[in-house]
Backbone as CSV, one residue per row, in Angstrom:
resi,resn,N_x,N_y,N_z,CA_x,CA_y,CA_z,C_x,C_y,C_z
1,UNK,102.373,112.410,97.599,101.851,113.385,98.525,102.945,114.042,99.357
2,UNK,104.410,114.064,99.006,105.110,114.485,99.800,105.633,113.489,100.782
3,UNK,105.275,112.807,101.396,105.320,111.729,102.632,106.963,111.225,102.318
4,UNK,107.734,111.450,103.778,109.249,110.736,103.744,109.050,109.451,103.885
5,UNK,109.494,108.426,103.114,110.056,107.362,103.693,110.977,107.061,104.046
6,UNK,110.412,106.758,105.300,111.635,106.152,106.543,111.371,104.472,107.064
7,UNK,112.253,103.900,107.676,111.606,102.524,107.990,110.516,102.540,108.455
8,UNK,109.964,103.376,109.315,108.587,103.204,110.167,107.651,103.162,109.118
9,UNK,107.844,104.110,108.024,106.491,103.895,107.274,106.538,102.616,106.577
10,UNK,107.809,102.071,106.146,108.201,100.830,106.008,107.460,99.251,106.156
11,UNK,107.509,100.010,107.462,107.350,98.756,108.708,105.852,98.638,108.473
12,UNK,105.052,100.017,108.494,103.513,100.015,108.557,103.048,99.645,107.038
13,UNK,103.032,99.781,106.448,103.054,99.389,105.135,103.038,97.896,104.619
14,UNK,104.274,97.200,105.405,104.354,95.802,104.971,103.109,94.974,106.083
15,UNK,103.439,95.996,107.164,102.218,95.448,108.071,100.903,95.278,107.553
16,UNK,100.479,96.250,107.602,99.448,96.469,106.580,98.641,95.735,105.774
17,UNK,100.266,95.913,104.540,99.808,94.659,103.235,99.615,93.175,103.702
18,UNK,100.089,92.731,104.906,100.442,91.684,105.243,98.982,91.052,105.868
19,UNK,98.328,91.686,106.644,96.854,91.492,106.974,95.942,91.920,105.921
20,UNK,96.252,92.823,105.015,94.911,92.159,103.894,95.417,91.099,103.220
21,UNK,96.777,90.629,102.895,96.984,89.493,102.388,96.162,88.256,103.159
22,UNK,97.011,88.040,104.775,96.309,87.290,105.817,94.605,86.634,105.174
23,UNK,93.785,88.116,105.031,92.569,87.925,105.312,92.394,87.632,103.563
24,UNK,92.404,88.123,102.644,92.737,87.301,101.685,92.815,85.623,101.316
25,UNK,93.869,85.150,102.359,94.154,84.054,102.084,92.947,83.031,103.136
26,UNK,91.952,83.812,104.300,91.926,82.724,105.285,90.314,82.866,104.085
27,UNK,89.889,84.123,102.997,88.387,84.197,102.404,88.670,83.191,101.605
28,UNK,89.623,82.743,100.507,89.981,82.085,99.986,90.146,80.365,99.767
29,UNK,90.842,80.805,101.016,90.621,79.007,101.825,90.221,78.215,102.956
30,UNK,88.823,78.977,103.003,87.643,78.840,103.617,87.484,77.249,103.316
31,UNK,87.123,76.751,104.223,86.876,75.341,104.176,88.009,74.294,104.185
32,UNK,89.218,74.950,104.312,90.594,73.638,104.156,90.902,73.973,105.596
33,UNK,91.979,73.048,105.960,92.002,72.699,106.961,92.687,73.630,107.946
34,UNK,92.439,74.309,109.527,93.248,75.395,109.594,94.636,75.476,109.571
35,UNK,94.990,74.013,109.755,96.692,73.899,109.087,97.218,74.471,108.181
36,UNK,96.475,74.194,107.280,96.606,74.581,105.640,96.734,75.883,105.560
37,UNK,95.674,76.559,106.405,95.634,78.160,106.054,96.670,78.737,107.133
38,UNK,97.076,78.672,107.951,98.276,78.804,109.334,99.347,79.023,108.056
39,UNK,99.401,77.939,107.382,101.319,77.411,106.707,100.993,78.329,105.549
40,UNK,99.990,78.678,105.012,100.480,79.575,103.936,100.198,80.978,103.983
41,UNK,99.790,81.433,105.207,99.937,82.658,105.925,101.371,83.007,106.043
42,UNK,101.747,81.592,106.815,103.164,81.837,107.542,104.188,81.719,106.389
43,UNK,103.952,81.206,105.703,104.698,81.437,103.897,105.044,82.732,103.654
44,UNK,103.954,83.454,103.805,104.197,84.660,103.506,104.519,85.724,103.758
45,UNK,104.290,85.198,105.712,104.863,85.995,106.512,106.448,85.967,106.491
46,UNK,106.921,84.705,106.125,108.305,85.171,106.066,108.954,85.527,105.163
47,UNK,107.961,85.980,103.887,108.459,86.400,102.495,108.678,88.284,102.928
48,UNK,107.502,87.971,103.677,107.093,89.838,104.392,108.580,89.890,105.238
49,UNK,109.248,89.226,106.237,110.124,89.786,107.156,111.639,89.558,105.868
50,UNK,111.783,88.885,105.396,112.978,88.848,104.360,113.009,89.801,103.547
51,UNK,111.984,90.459,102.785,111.680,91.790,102.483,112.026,92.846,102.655
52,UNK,111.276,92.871,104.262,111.424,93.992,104.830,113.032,94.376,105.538
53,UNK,113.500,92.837,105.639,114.726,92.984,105.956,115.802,94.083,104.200
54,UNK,115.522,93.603,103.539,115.992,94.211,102.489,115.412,95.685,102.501
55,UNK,114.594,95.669,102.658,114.253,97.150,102.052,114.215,98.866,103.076
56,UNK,115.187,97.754,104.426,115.131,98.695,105.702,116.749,98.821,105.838
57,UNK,117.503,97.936,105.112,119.233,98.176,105.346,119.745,99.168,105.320
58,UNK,120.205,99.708,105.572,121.017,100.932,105.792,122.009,101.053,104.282
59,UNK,122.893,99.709,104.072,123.236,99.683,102.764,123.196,98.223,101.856
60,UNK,123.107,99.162,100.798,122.539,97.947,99.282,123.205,96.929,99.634
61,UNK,122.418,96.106,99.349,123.223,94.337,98.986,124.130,94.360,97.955
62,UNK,125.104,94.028,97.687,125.975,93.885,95.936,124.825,93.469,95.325
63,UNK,124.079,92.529,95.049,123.199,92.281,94.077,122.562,93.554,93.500
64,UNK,122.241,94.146,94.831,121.622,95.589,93.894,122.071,97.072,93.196
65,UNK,123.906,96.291,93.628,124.876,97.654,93.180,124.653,97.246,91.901
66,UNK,124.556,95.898,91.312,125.113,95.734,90.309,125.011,96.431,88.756
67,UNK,125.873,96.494,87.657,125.508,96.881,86.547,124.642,95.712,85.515
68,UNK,124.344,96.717,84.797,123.528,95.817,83.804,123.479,95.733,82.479
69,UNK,123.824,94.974,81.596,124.487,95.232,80.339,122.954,96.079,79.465
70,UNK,122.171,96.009,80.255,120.808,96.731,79.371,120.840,98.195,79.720
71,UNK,121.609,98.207,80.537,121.927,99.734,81.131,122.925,100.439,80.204
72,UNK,123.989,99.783,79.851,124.532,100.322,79.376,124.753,100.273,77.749
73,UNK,123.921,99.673,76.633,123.211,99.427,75.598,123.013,101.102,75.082
């Protein structure tokens, strides 16, 4: 649709995904204990901020400069 991405939309986005995941996980595991559902929220919440840390850097990690012998095939 045209739309820039910039971190903010970034940010809203992972937000976002991150509460239908949330609610996802608490329909899911309905009936276990709220421990249970807390720790694998929070699992994922920090899969969401490590992420987002990557995908808001200013510049690439080497891992993602890298070449690839399928690239060049």
């Amino acid at each position: 649709d045209g739309e820039i991405v910039n971190r903010d939309l970034v940010k809203t986005i992972f937000h976002e995904e991150m509460a239908s995941i949330a609610k996802e996980i608490r329909d899911v595991m309905s009936g276990f204990p709220d421990e249970a559902v807390t720790a694998e929220i929070e699992r994922f919440e920090r899969a969401r901020h490590s992420a987002l840390e990557v995908f808001t850097e200013t510049e690439f990690r080497p891992f993602l400069k890298m070449s690839s012998d399928l690239v060049r095939a």
